[in-house]
Amino acid sequence: MKYFIGNWKMFGVPKSVNILNKINYFYTKDKNGKKYKVIITPPYTLIENFSKIFKNKKILIGAQNCFQKDRYSSDTGAVSSYMIKNVGAKYTLIGHSDNRAEGDNDKILKEKVKSALKNNLKIVFCIGENKLEKKKKKTLIILKKQISKVLDKKLDKNNIIIAYEPIWSIGTGEIPNPRELQRTIGYIKKLLKTIFGKKAPPVLYGGSVDANNVYIFKQNKEIDGFLIGGASKSSKKFIDIIKNYYR
Ligand code: PEP
């Protein structure tokens, strides 16, 4: 099973549902539609509305983040995984580099992961090195730390997806060299196997994926799908990524 996950970031109002309608129409008719899942993570403000509209449809709705405390707390502006689950989300991203930059450290991320899984959300755990770490050849060390400090074998691996997103590639148009990416994804998969055993969680790639470069990623069969930011805000761009992947 492959995954095409669209991360809308700070984008969208109720009428933006038109984008999802078009994607869902394509997805429902696509002859390859059984080979992949489409998940869209709109902002919190749209989760309930979109979850209701697509309740019995193929597209799944997720959140972009969740707060680390369970259920309710006195943290102004915070939204827990319990609250997200109760408005219909099935997934949540955790550890996106935007949120790491805002202060999400390994300890907080571990709490988020536990809380999301406890509330029956599937998680998309994002990891990735920054430009300097890459330059210093620290990528694998960073990824190992990001994974081993947060994930452990007691967690339900069936509800975990990993998204490898090099920070220097997010929103920049820069993508990793295919050979290097193959090595990195291979390393992450090996590491996950040491934690979770044989059937380890899927590993997605994220960072400037578009309809033109997806053919490069498609050569690498180890990649289980994509986390797509910018291009997921346009139905055409998102659909073209899927079309070109199966072309
Ligand atoms: C992201 O924000 O997760 C992302 C991958 O963004 P983009 O596709 O725009 O690089």
Coordinates of N, CA and C and ligand atoms in Angstrom, one line a residue:
M1 N 0.8 -1.2 0.0 CA 0.0 0.0 0.0 C 0.9 1.3 0.0
K2 N 0.6 2.2 -0.9 CA 1.3 3.5 -0.9 C 0.4 4.5 -0.3
Y3 N 1.0 5.6 0.1 CA 0.3 6.8 0.7 C 0.6 8.1 0.0
F4 N -0.5 8.8 -0.3 CA -0.3 10.2 -0.8 C -1.0 11.1 0.3
I5 N -0.2 11.8 1.1 CA -0.7 12.6 2.2 C -0.5 14.0 1.8
G6 N -1.6 14.8 1.9 CA -1.5 16.2 1.6 C -1.5 17.0 2.8
N7 N -0.5 17.8 3.1 CA -0.4 18.6 4.3 C -0.7 20.1 3.9
W8 N -1.9 20.6 4.2 CA -2.3 21.9 3.8 C -1.6 23.0 4.5
K9 N -1.0 22.7 5.7 CA -0.4 23.8 6.5 C -1.5 24.9 6.8
M10 N -1.1 26.2 6.8 CA -2.1 27.2 7.1 C -2.8 27.6 5.8
F11 N -3.7 26.8 5.4 CA -4.4 27.0 4.1 C -5.8 26.5 4.2
G12 N -6.8 27.2 3.7 CA -8.1 26.7 3.5 C -9.2 27.3 4.4
V13 N -10.4 27.4 3.7 CA -11.6 27.8 4.4 C -12.7 26.8 3.9
P14 N -13.9 26.8 4.5 CA -14.8 25.7 4.2 C -15.0 25.5 2.6
K15 N -15.0 26.6 1.9 CA -15.2 26.4 0.4 C -14.1 25.7 -0.3
S16 N -12.9 25.6 0.4 CA -11.8 24.8 -0.2 C -12.1 23.3 -0.3
V17 N -13.2 22.9 0.2 CA -13.7 21.5 0.0 C -13.7 21.2 -1.4
N18 N -13.9 22.1 -2.3 CA -13.9 21.9 -3.8 C -12.6 21.1 -4.2
I19 N -11.5 21.5 -3.6 CA -10.2 20.8 -3.9 C -10.3 19.3 -3.6
L20 N -10.9 19.0 -2.4 CA -11.0 17.6 -2.0 C -12.0 16.9 -2.8
N21 N -13.1 17.6 -3.2 CA -14.1 16.9 -4.1 C -13.5 16.4 -5.3
K22 N -12.6 17.3 -5.9 CA -12.0 16.9 -7.2 C -11.0 15.7 -7.0
I23 N -10.2 15.8 -5.9 CA -9.3 14.7 -5.6 C -10.1 13.4 -5.4
N24 N -11.1 13.5 -4.6 CA -11.9 12.3 -4.3 C -12.5 11.7 -5.5
Y25 N -13.0 12.5 -6.4 CA -13.6 12.1 -7.7 C -12.6 11.3 -8.5
F26 N -11.4 11.8 -8.6 CA -10.3 11.2 -9.3 C -10.0 9.8 -8.6
Y27 N -9.8 9.9 -7.3 CA -9.4 8.7 -6.5 C -10.4 7.6 -6.6
T28 N -11.7 7.9 -6.6 CA -12.7 6.9 -6.7 C -12.8 6.2 -8.0
K29 N -12.5 7.0 -9.1 CA -12.5 6.4 -10.5 C -11.2 5.8 -10.9
D30 N -10.1 6.1 -10.2 CA -8.8 5.7 -10.6 C -8.6 4.2 -10.6
K31 N -8.2 3.6 -11.7 CA -8.0 2.1 -11.8 C -6.9 1.7 -10.8
N32 N -6.0 2.6 -10.4 CA -5.0 2.2 -9.4 C -5.4 2.5 -8.0
G33 N -6.6 3.0 -7.8 CA -7.1 3.5 -6.5 C -7.0 2.5 -5.4
K34 N -6.9 1.2 -5.7 CA -6.8 0.3 -4.6 C -5.4 0.1 -4.1
K35 N -4.4 0.7 -4.8 CA -3.0 0.5 -4.5 C -2.5 1.6 -3.5
Y36 N -3.4 2.6 -3.2 CA -2.9 3.7 -2.3 C -4.0 4.3 -1.5
K37 N -3.6 5.0 -0.5 CA -4.5 5.8 0.4 C -4.2 7.3 0.2
V38 N -5.3 8.1 0.2 CA -5.1 9.5 0.2 C -5.6 10.1 1.5
I39 N -4.7 10.8 2.1 CA -5.1 11.4 3.4 C -4.8 12.9 3.3
I40 N -5.7 13.8 3.7 CA -5.5 15.2 3.7 C -5.5 15.8 5.1
T41 N -4.5 16.6 5.4 CA -4.5 17.2 6.7 C -4.8 18.7 6.6
P42 N -6.0 19.1 6.7 CA -6.3 20.5 6.7 C -6.0 21.1 8.1
P43 N -6.2 22.4 8.2 CA -6.0 23.0 9.6 C -7.2 22.5 10.5
Y44 N -7.0 22.7 11.8 CA -7.9 22.2 12.8 C -9.4 22.7 12.5
T45 N -9.4 24.0 12.0 CA -10.8 24.6 11.7 C -11.6 23.9 10.8
L46 N -11.0 23.0 9.9 CA -11.8 22.3 8.9 C -12.0 20.9 9.1
I47 N -11.4 20.3 10.1 CA -11.4 18.9 10.3 C -12.8 18.3 10.5
E48 N -13.6 19.0 11.3 CA -15.0 18.4 11.6 C -15.8 18.4 10.3
N49 N -15.8 19.6 9.6 CA -16.6 19.8 8.4 C -16.2 18.8 7.3
F50 N -14.9 18.7 7.1 CA -14.4 17.8 6.0 C -14.6 16.3 6.4
S51 N -14.4 16.0 7.7 CA -14.6 14.6 8.1 C -16.1 14.2 7.9
K52 N -17.0 15.1 8.1 CA -18.4 14.8 7.9 C -18.7 14.6 6.4
I53 N -18.2 15.5 5.6 CA -18.4 15.5 4.2 C -17.9 14.2 3.5
F54 N -16.7 13.7 4.0 CA -16.0 12.6 3.4 C -16.2 11.3 4.3
K55 N -17.2 11.3 5.2 CA -17.3 10.2 6.1 C -17.3 8.8 5.4
N56 N -18.2 8.7 4.4 CA -18.2 7.4 3.7 C -17.5 7.4 2.3
K57 N -16.6 8.3 2.2 CA -15.8 8.4 0.9 C -14.4 7.9 1.1
K58 N -13.7 7.8 0.0 CA -12.4 7.2 0.1 C -11.3 8.1 0.8
I59 N -11.4 9.4 0.6 CA -10.4 10.3 1.2 C -10.5 10.2 2.7
L60 N -9.3 10.2 3.4 CA -9.3 10.3 4.8 C -8.8 11.6 5.3
I61 N -9.3 12.0 6.5 CA -8.9 13.4 7.0 C -8.0 13.2 8.2
G62 N -7.0 14.0 8.3 CA -6.2 14.0 9.5 C -5.9 15.4 10.0
A63 N -5.1 15.5 11.1 CA -4.7 16.7 11.7 C -3.2 16.9 11.4
Q64 N -2.8 18.2 11.5 CA -1.4 18.5 11.3 C -0.5 18.3 12.5
N65 N -1.2 18.3 13.6 CA -0.4 18.3 14.9 C -1.4 17.9 16.0
C66 N -1.0 17.7 17.2 CA -1.9 17.6 18.3 C -1.1 18.0 19.6
F67 N -1.8 18.4 20.6 CA -1.1 18.8 21.8 C -0.7 17.6 22.6
Q68 N 0.3 17.8 23.5 CA 0.9 16.6 24.2 C 0.0 16.1 25.3
K69 N -0.8 17.0 25.9 CA -1.6 16.6 27.1 C -2.9 15.9 26.6
D70 N -3.3 15.0 27.4 CA -4.4 14.1 27.0 C -5.7 14.8 27.3
R71 N -6.7 14.7 26.4 CA -8.0 15.2 26.7 C -8.1 16.7 26.8
Y72 N -8.2 17.2 28.1 CA -8.4 18.6 28.3 C -7.3 19.2 29.2
S73 N -7.0 20.5 29.0 CA -6.0 21.1 29.9 C -6.3 22.6 29.8
S74 N -5.4 23.4 30.6 CA -5.7 24.8 30.6 C -4.7 25.6 29.6
D75 N -4.2 24.8 28.6 CA -3.3 25.5 27.7 C -4.1 26.2 26.6
T76 N -4.0 27.5 26.6 CA -4.8 28.3 25.7 C -4.3 28.0 24.2
G77 N -5.3 27.8 23.4 CA -5.0 27.5 22.0 C -4.7 26.1 21.6
A78 N -4.5 25.3 22.6 CA -4.1 23.9 22.4 C -5.3 23.0 22.0
V79 N -5.0 22.0 21.2 CA -6.0 21.0 20.7 C -5.5 19.6 20.9
S80 N -6.1 18.8 21.7 CA -5.6 17.5 22.0 C -6.0 16.4 21.0
S81 N -5.3 15.3 21.0 CA -5.7 14.2 20.1 C -7.1 13.7 20.4
Y82 N -7.5 13.7 21.6 CA -8.9 13.3 22.0 C -9.9 14.2 21.3
M83 N -9.6 15.5 21.3 CA -10.5 16.5 20.6 C -10.5 16.2 19.1
I84 N -9.4 16.0 18.5 CA -9.3 15.8 17.1 C -10.0 14.5 16.7
K85 N -9.8 13.5 17.5 CA -10.5 12.2 17.2 C -12.0 12.3 17.2
N86 N -12.4 13.1 18.2 CA -13.9 13.3 18.3 C -14.6 14.1 17.3
V87 N -13.8 14.8 16.4 CA -14.4 15.5 15.3 C -14.1 14.8 14.0
G88 N -13.6 13.5 14.1 CA -13.6 12.7 12.9 C -12.3 12.4 12.2
A89 N -11.2 13.0 12.8 CA -9.9 12.8 12.1 C -9.5 11.3 12.4
K90 N -8.8 10.8 11.4 CA -8.3 9.4 11.5 C -6.8 9.4 11.7
Y91 N -6.1 10.4 11.3 CA -4.7 10.5 11.4 C -4.2 11.8 12.0
T92 N -3.0 11.8 12.5 CA -2.4 13.1 12.8 C -0.9 13.1 12.5
L93 N -0.4 14.2 11.9 CA 1.1 14.3 11.8 C 1.6 14.6 13.1
I94 N 2.8 14.2 13.4 CA 3.5 14.5 14.7 C 5.0 14.8 14.3
G95 N 5.5 15.9 14.9 CA 6.9 16.1 14.7 C 7.3 16.8 13.4
H96 N 6.3 17.5 12.7 CA 6.7 18.2 11.5 C 7.8 19.2 11.9
S97 N 8.7 19.5 11.0 CA 9.8 20.3 11.3 C 9.3 21.7 11.7
D98 N 8.2 22.2 11.1 CA 7.6 23.5 11.6 C 7.4 23.5 13.1
N99 N 6.8 22.4 13.6 CA 6.5 22.3 15.0 C 7.8 22.0 15.8
R100 N 8.7 21.3 15.3 CA 10.0 21.1 16.0 C 10.6 22.4 16.2
A101 N 10.6 23.3 15.1 CA 11.2 24.6 15.2 C 10.5 25.5 16.2
E102 N 9.2 25.2 16.5 CA 8.5 26.0 17.5 C 8.6 25.4 18.9
G103 N 9.4 24.4 19.1 CA 9.7 23.9 20.4 C 9.4 22.4 20.7
D104 N 8.9 21.7 19.7 CA 8.6 20.3 20.0 C 9.9 19.5 20.1
N105 N 10.2 19.1 21.3 CA 11.4 18.3 21.4 C 11.0 16.8 21.6
D106 N 12.1 15.9 21.7 CA 11.8 14.5 21.8 C 10.8 14.1 22.9
K107 N 11.0 14.8 24.0 CA 10.1 14.4 25.2 C 8.7 14.8 24.9
I108 N 8.5 15.9 24.3 CA 7.1 16.4 24.0 C 6.5 15.5 22.9
L109 N 7.4 15.1 21.9 CA 6.9 14.3 20.8 C 6.5 12.9 21.3
K110 N 7.2 12.4 22.2 CA 6.9 11.1 22.8 C 5.5 11.1 23.4
E111 N 5.3 12.2 24.1 CA 3.9 12.4 24.8 C 2.8 12.5 23.7
K112 N 3.1 13.2 22.7 CA 2.2 13.4 21.6 C 1.8 12.1 20.9
V113 N 2.9 11.3 20.7 CA 2.7 10.0 20.0 C 1.8 9.1 20.9
K114 N 2.2 9.0 22.2 CA 1.4 8.2 23.1 C 0.0 8.6 23.2
S115 N -0.3 9.9 23.3 CA -1.6 10.4 23.4 C -2.4 10.2 22.1
A116 N -1.8 10.4 21.0 CA -2.5 10.1 19.7 C -2.9 8.7 19.5
L117 N -1.9 7.8 19.8 CA -2.2 6.3 19.7 C -3.3 5.9 20.7
K118 N -3.2 6.4 21.9 CA -4.2 6.1 22.9 C -5.6 6.5 22.5
N119 N -5.7 7.6 21.7 CA -7.0 8.1 21.2 C -7.3 7.5 19.9
N120 N -6.7 6.4 19.5 CA -7.0 5.7 18.2 C -6.8 6.6 17.0
L121 N -5.8 7.4 17.0 CA -5.4 8.1 15.8 C -4.2 7.3 15.2
K122 N -4.1 7.3 13.9 CA -2.9 6.8 13.3 C -1.9 8.0 13.2
I123 N -0.6 7.7 13.4 CA 0.3 8.9 13.4 C 1.2 8.8 12.2
V124 N 1.5 10.0 11.7 CA 2.6 10.1 10.7 C 3.7 10.9 11.4
F125 N 4.7 10.2 11.7 CA 5.8 10.8 12.5 C 6.9 11.3 11.6
C126 N 7.1 12.6 11.6 CA 8.0 13.3 10.7 C 9.4 13.4 11.3
I127 N 10.4 13.1 10.5 CA 11.8 13.2 10.9 C 12.6 13.8 9.7
G128 N 13.8 14.3 10.0 CA 14.6 14.9 9.0 C 15.7 15.8 9.5
E129 N 16.7 15.9 8.7 CA 17.9 16.7 9.1 C 17.8 18.0 8.5
N130 N 18.5 19.0 9.1 CA 18.6 20.3 8.4 C 19.8 20.4 7.5
K131 N 20.0 21.6 6.9 CA 21.0 21.7 5.9 C 22.4 21.6 6.5
L132 N 22.6 22.1 7.7 CA 24.0 22.1 8.3 C 24.3 20.6 8.7
E133 N 23.3 20.0 9.3 CA 23.5 18.6 9.7 C 23.8 17.7 8.4
K134 N 23.2 18.0 7.3 CA 23.5 17.2 6.1 C 24.9 17.5 5.7
K135 N 25.3 18.8 5.7 CA 26.6 19.2 5.2 C 27.7 18.5 6.1
K136 N 27.4 18.4 7.4 CA 28.4 17.8 8.3 C 28.3 16.3 8.3
K137 N 27.5 15.7 7.4 CA 27.3 14.3 7.2 C 26.7 13.6 8.5
K138 N 25.8 14.4 9.2 CA 25.2 13.9 10.4 C 23.8 13.3 10.2
T139 N 23.4 13.2 9.0 CA 22.0 12.8 8.7 C 21.6 11.6 9.4
L140 N 22.3 10.5 9.3 CA 21.9 9.2 9.8 C 21.9 9.3 11.4
I141 N 22.8 10.0 11.9 CA 22.9 10.1 13.4 C 21.7 10.9 13.9
I142 N 21.3 11.9 13.2 CA 20.1 12.7 13.6 C 18.9 11.9 13.5
L143 N 18.7 11.2 12.4 CA 17.5 10.3 12.2 C 17.4 9.3 13.3
K144 N 18.5 8.7 13.6 CA 18.5 7.6 14.6 C 18.1 8.2 15.9
K145 N 18.6 9.4 16.3 CA 18.2 10.0 17.5 C 16.7 10.3 17.5
Q146 N 16.2 10.9 16.4 CA 14.8 11.3 16.3 C 13.9 10.1 16.5
I147 N 14.3 9.0 15.9 CA 13.5 7.8 16.0 C 13.6 7.2 17.4
S148 N 14.8 6.9 17.8 CA 15.0 6.1 19.0 C 14.5 6.8 20.3
K149 N 14.5 8.2 20.3 CA 14.1 8.9 21.5 C 12.6 8.9 21.6
V150 N 11.9 8.6 20.5 CA 10.4 8.8 20.6 C 9.7 7.5 20.4
L151 N 10.2 6.6 19.5 CA 9.4 5.4 19.2 C 10.0 4.2 20.0
D152 N 9.2 3.3 20.4 CA 9.7 2.1 21.0 C 8.8 0.9 20.7
K153 N 9.2 -0.3 21.0 CA 8.5 -1.5 20.5 C 7.1 -1.7 21.2
K154 N 6.9 -0.9 22.3 CA 5.6 -1.1 23.0 C 4.5 -0.4 22.2
L155 N 4.8 0.5 21.3 CA 3.8 1.3 20.6 C 3.2 0.4 19.5
D156 N 2.0 0.7 19.1 CA 1.3 -0.1 18.1 C 1.8 0.2 16.7
K157 N 2.7 -0.6 16.2 CA 3.3 -0.3 14.9 C 2.4 -0.2 13.7
N158 N 1.2 -0.9 13.9 CA 0.2 -0.9 12.8 C -0.4 0.5 12.6
N159 N -0.2 1.4 13.6 CA -0.8 2.7 13.5 C 0.2 3.8 13.4
I160 N 1.4 3.4 12.9 CA 2.5 4.3 12.8 C 3.0 4.4 11.3
I161 N 3.2 5.6 10.8 CA 3.8 5.8 9.5 C 5.0 6.8 9.8
I162 N 6.1 6.6 9.1 CA 7.2 7.5 9.2 C 7.3 8.4 7.9
A163 N 7.5 9.7 8.1 CA 7.7 10.5 6.9 C 9.1 11.1 7.1
Y164 N 10.0 10.7 6.1 CA 11.3 11.3 6.1 C 11.3 12.6 5.3
E165 N 11.5 13.7 6.0 CA 11.4 15.0 5.3 C 12.6 15.8 5.7
P166 N 13.6 15.8 4.8 CA 14.8 16.7 5.0 C 14.4 18.1 5.0
I167 N 14.7 18.8 6.1 CA 14.2 20.2 6.3 C 14.6 21.1 5.1
W168 N 15.8 20.9 4.6 CA 16.3 21.7 3.5 C 15.5 21.5 2.2
S169 N 14.7 20.5 2.2 CA 14.0 20.2 1.0 C 12.5 20.7 1.0
I170 N 12.1 21.0 2.3 CA 10.7 21.4 2.4 C 10.4 22.8 1.9
G171 N 9.6 22.9 0.9 CA 9.2 24.1 0.3 C 10.3 24.9 -0.5
T172 N 11.4 24.2 -0.8 CA 12.5 24.8 -1.5 C 12.7 24.4 -3.0
G173 N 12.1 23.3 -3.4 CA 12.3 22.8 -4.7 C 13.5 22.0 -4.8
E174 N 14.3 21.9 -3.8 CA 15.5 21.0 -3.8 C 15.1 19.6 -3.3
I175 N 15.6 18.6 -4.0 CA 15.3 17.3 -3.6 C 16.6 16.5 -3.4
P176 N 16.5 15.4 -2.6 CA 17.8 14.6 -2.4 C 18.2 13.9 -3.7
N177 N 19.5 13.7 -3.7 CA 20.1 12.9 -4.8 C 19.5 11.4 -4.6
P178 N 19.0 10.8 -5.7 CA 18.4 9.5 -5.5 C 19.1 8.4 -4.8
R179 N 20.5 8.4 -5.1 CA 21.3 7.4 -4.4 C 21.4 7.6 -2.9
E180 N 21.5 8.9 -2.6 CA 21.6 9.2 -1.2 C 20.3 8.9 -0.5
L181 N 19.2 9.2 -1.2 CA 17.8 9.0 -0.6 C 17.6 7.5 -0.4
Q182 N 18.0 6.7 -1.3 CA 17.9 5.3 -1.2 C 18.6 4.8 0.0
R183 N 19.8 5.3 0.2 CA 20.6 4.9 1.4 C 19.9 5.3 2.7
T184 N 19.4 6.5 2.7 CA 18.8 7.1 3.9 C 17.5 6.3 4.2
I185 N 16.6 6.1 3.2 CA 15.4 5.3 3.5 C 15.7 3.9 3.9
G186 N 16.7 3.3 3.3 CA 17.2 1.9 3.7 C 17.6 1.9 5.1
Y187 N 18.3 2.9 5.5 CA 18.8 3.0 6.9 C 17.6 3.1 7.9
I188 N 16.6 4.0 7.5 CA 15.5 4.2 8.4 C 14.7 2.9 8.5
K189 N 14.5 2.2 7.4 CA 13.8 0.9 7.4 C 14.5 -0.1 8.3
K190 N 15.8 -0.2 8.2 CA 16.6 -1.1 9.0 C 16.4 -0.8 10.5
L191 N 16.5 0.5 10.8 CA 16.4 0.9 12.2 C 15.0 0.5 12.7
L192 N 14.0 0.8 11.9 CA 12.6 0.5 12.3 C 12.4 -1.0 12.6
K193 N 13.1 -1.8 11.8 CA 13.0 -3.3 12.0 C 13.7 -3.7 13.3
T194 N 14.7 -3.0 13.7 CA 15.3 -3.4 15.0 C 14.4 -3.0 16.1
I195 N 13.6 -2.0 15.9 CA 12.6 -1.7 17.0 C 11.4 -2.5 17.0
F196 N 10.8 -2.6 15.8 CA 9.5 -3.2 15.7 C 9.4 -4.6 15.1
G197 N 10.5 -5.1 14.6 CA 10.5 -6.5 14.1 C 10.2 -6.4 12.6
K198 N 9.9 -7.6 12.0 CA 9.8 -7.7 10.6 C 8.9 -6.7 9.9
K199 N 7.6 -6.7 10.3 CA 6.7 -5.8 9.6 C 6.7 -4.4 10.2
A200 N 7.8 -3.7 9.8 CA 7.9 -2.4 10.4 C 7.1 -1.3 9.7
P201 N 6.8 -0.2 10.3 CA 6.0 0.9 9.7 C 6.5 1.3 8.3
P202 N 5.6 1.8 7.5 CA 6.0 2.3 6.2 C 6.8 3.6 6.3
V203 N 7.6 3.9 5.3 CA 8.4 5.1 5.3 C 8.1 5.9 4.1
L204 N 7.6 7.1 4.3 CA 7.3 8.0 3.2 C 8.4 9.0 3.0
Y205 N 8.4 9.7 1.8 CA 9.3 10.8 1.6 C 8.5 12.1 1.5
G206 N 9.0 13.2 2.1 CA 8.4 14.5 1.9 C 9.4 15.5 1.7
G207 N 9.1 16.5 0.8 CA 10.0 17.6 0.5 C 10.0 18.0 -0.9
S208 N 9.2 19.0 -1.3 CA 9.2 19.5 -2.7 C 8.7 18.5 -3.7
V209 N 7.9 17.5 -3.3 CA 7.4 16.5 -4.3 C 6.4 17.2 -5.2
D210 N 6.6 17.0 -6.5 CA 5.6 17.6 -7.4 C 5.4 16.6 -8.6
A211 N 4.6 17.0 -9.5 CA 4.3 16.1 -10.7 C 5.5 15.9 -11.6
N212 N 6.4 16.8 -11.6 CA 7.6 16.7 -12.5 C 8.6 15.8 -11.9
N213 N 8.8 15.8 -10.5 CA 9.9 15.1 -10.0 C 9.5 13.7 -9.4
V214 N 8.2 13.4 -9.4 CA 7.7 12.2 -8.7 C 8.3 11.0 -9.5
Y215 N 8.6 11.1 -10.8 CA 9.1 10.0 -11.5 C 10.5 9.5 -11.0
I216 N 11.2 10.5 -10.4 CA 12.5 10.2 -9.8 C 12.3 9.3 -8.6
F217 N 11.4 9.7 -7.7 CA 11.1 9.0 -6.5 C 10.5 7.6 -6.8
K218 N 9.8 7.5 -7.9 CA 9.1 6.3 -8.3 C 10.1 5.2 -8.5
Q219 N 11.3 5.5 -8.9 CA 12.3 4.4 -9.2 C 12.6 3.7 -7.9
N220 N 12.4 4.3 -6.8 CA 12.8 3.8 -5.5 C 11.6 3.1 -4.9
K221 N 11.6 1.8 -5.0 CA 10.4 1.0 -4.6 C 10.3 0.9 -3.0
E222 N 11.4 1.3 -2.4 CA 11.4 1.3 -0.9 C 10.5 2.4 -0.3
I223 N 10.3 3.5 -1.1 CA 9.5 4.6 -0.7 C 8.0 4.2 -0.7
D224 N 7.4 4.3 0.5 CA 6.0 3.8 0.6 C 5.0 4.9 0.3
G225 N 5.4 6.1 -0.1 CA 4.5 7.1 -0.4 C 5.1 8.5 -0.1
F226 N 4.2 9.5 -0.1 CA 4.7 10.9 -0.1 C 3.9 11.7 0.9
L227 N 4.6 12.6 1.5 CA 3.9 13.7 2.3 C 4.1 15.0 1.5
I228 N 3.0 15.5 1.0 CA 3.1 16.6 0.0 C 2.5 17.9 0.6
G229 N 3.3 18.9 0.6 CA 2.9 20.2 1.2 C 2.3 21.1 0.1
G230 N 3.1 22.0 -0.4 CA 2.6 23.0 -1.4 C 1.7 22.4 -2.5
A231 N 2.1 21.3 -3.1 CA 1.3 20.8 -4.3 C 0.0 20.2 -3.9
S232 N -0.3 20.0 -2.6 CA -1.5 19.4 -2.2 C -2.6 20.5 -2.1
K233 N -2.3 21.7 -2.3 CA -3.3 22.8 -2.2 C -4.0 23.0 -3.5
S234 N -3.5 22.3 -4.5 CA -4.1 22.3 -5.9 C -4.6 20.9 -6.2
S235 N -5.9 20.7 -6.6 CA -6.3 19.4 -6.9 C -5.5 18.9 -8.1
K236 N -5.3 19.8 -9.1 CA -4.6 19.3 -10.3 C -3.2 18.8 -10.0
K237 N -2.5 19.7 -9.2 CA -1.1 19.3 -8.9 C -1.0 18.0 -8.2
F238 N -2.0 17.8 -7.2 CA -2.0 16.6 -6.4 C -2.3 15.4 -7.2
I239 N -3.4 15.5 -8.0 CA -3.8 14.4 -8.9 C -2.7 14.0 -9.9
D240 N -2.0 15.1 -10.4 CA -0.9 14.8 -11.4 C 0.2 14.0 -10.7
I241 N 0.5 14.3 -9.5 CA 1.5 13.5 -8.8 C 1.1 12.0 -8.8
I242 N -0.1 11.7 -8.4 CA -0.6 10.3 -8.4 C -0.5 9.7 -9.8
K243 N -1.1 10.5 -10.8 CA -1.1 10.0 -12.1 C 0.3 9.6 -12.6
N244 N 1.2 10.6 -12.4 CA 2.6 10.4 -12.9 C 3.3 9.2 -12.1
Y245 N 2.9 9.0 -10.9 CA 3.6 8.0 -10.1 C 3.2 6.6 -10.7
Y246 N 2.0 6.5 -11.2 CA 1.5 5.2 -11.7 C 1.7 5.1 -13.3
R247 N 2.2 6.1 -13.8 CA 2.3 6.1 -15.3 C 3.3 5.1 -15.8
Ligands
PEP1 C1 5.7 19.6 4.2 O1 5.5 20.7 4.6 O2 5.5 18.6 4.8 C2 6.2 19.5 2.8 C3 6.7 18.4 2.4 O3 6.1 20.6 2.0 P1 6.5 20.8 0.5 O4 5.9 19.6 -0.3 O5 5.9 22.1 0.1 O6 8.0 20.8 0.4

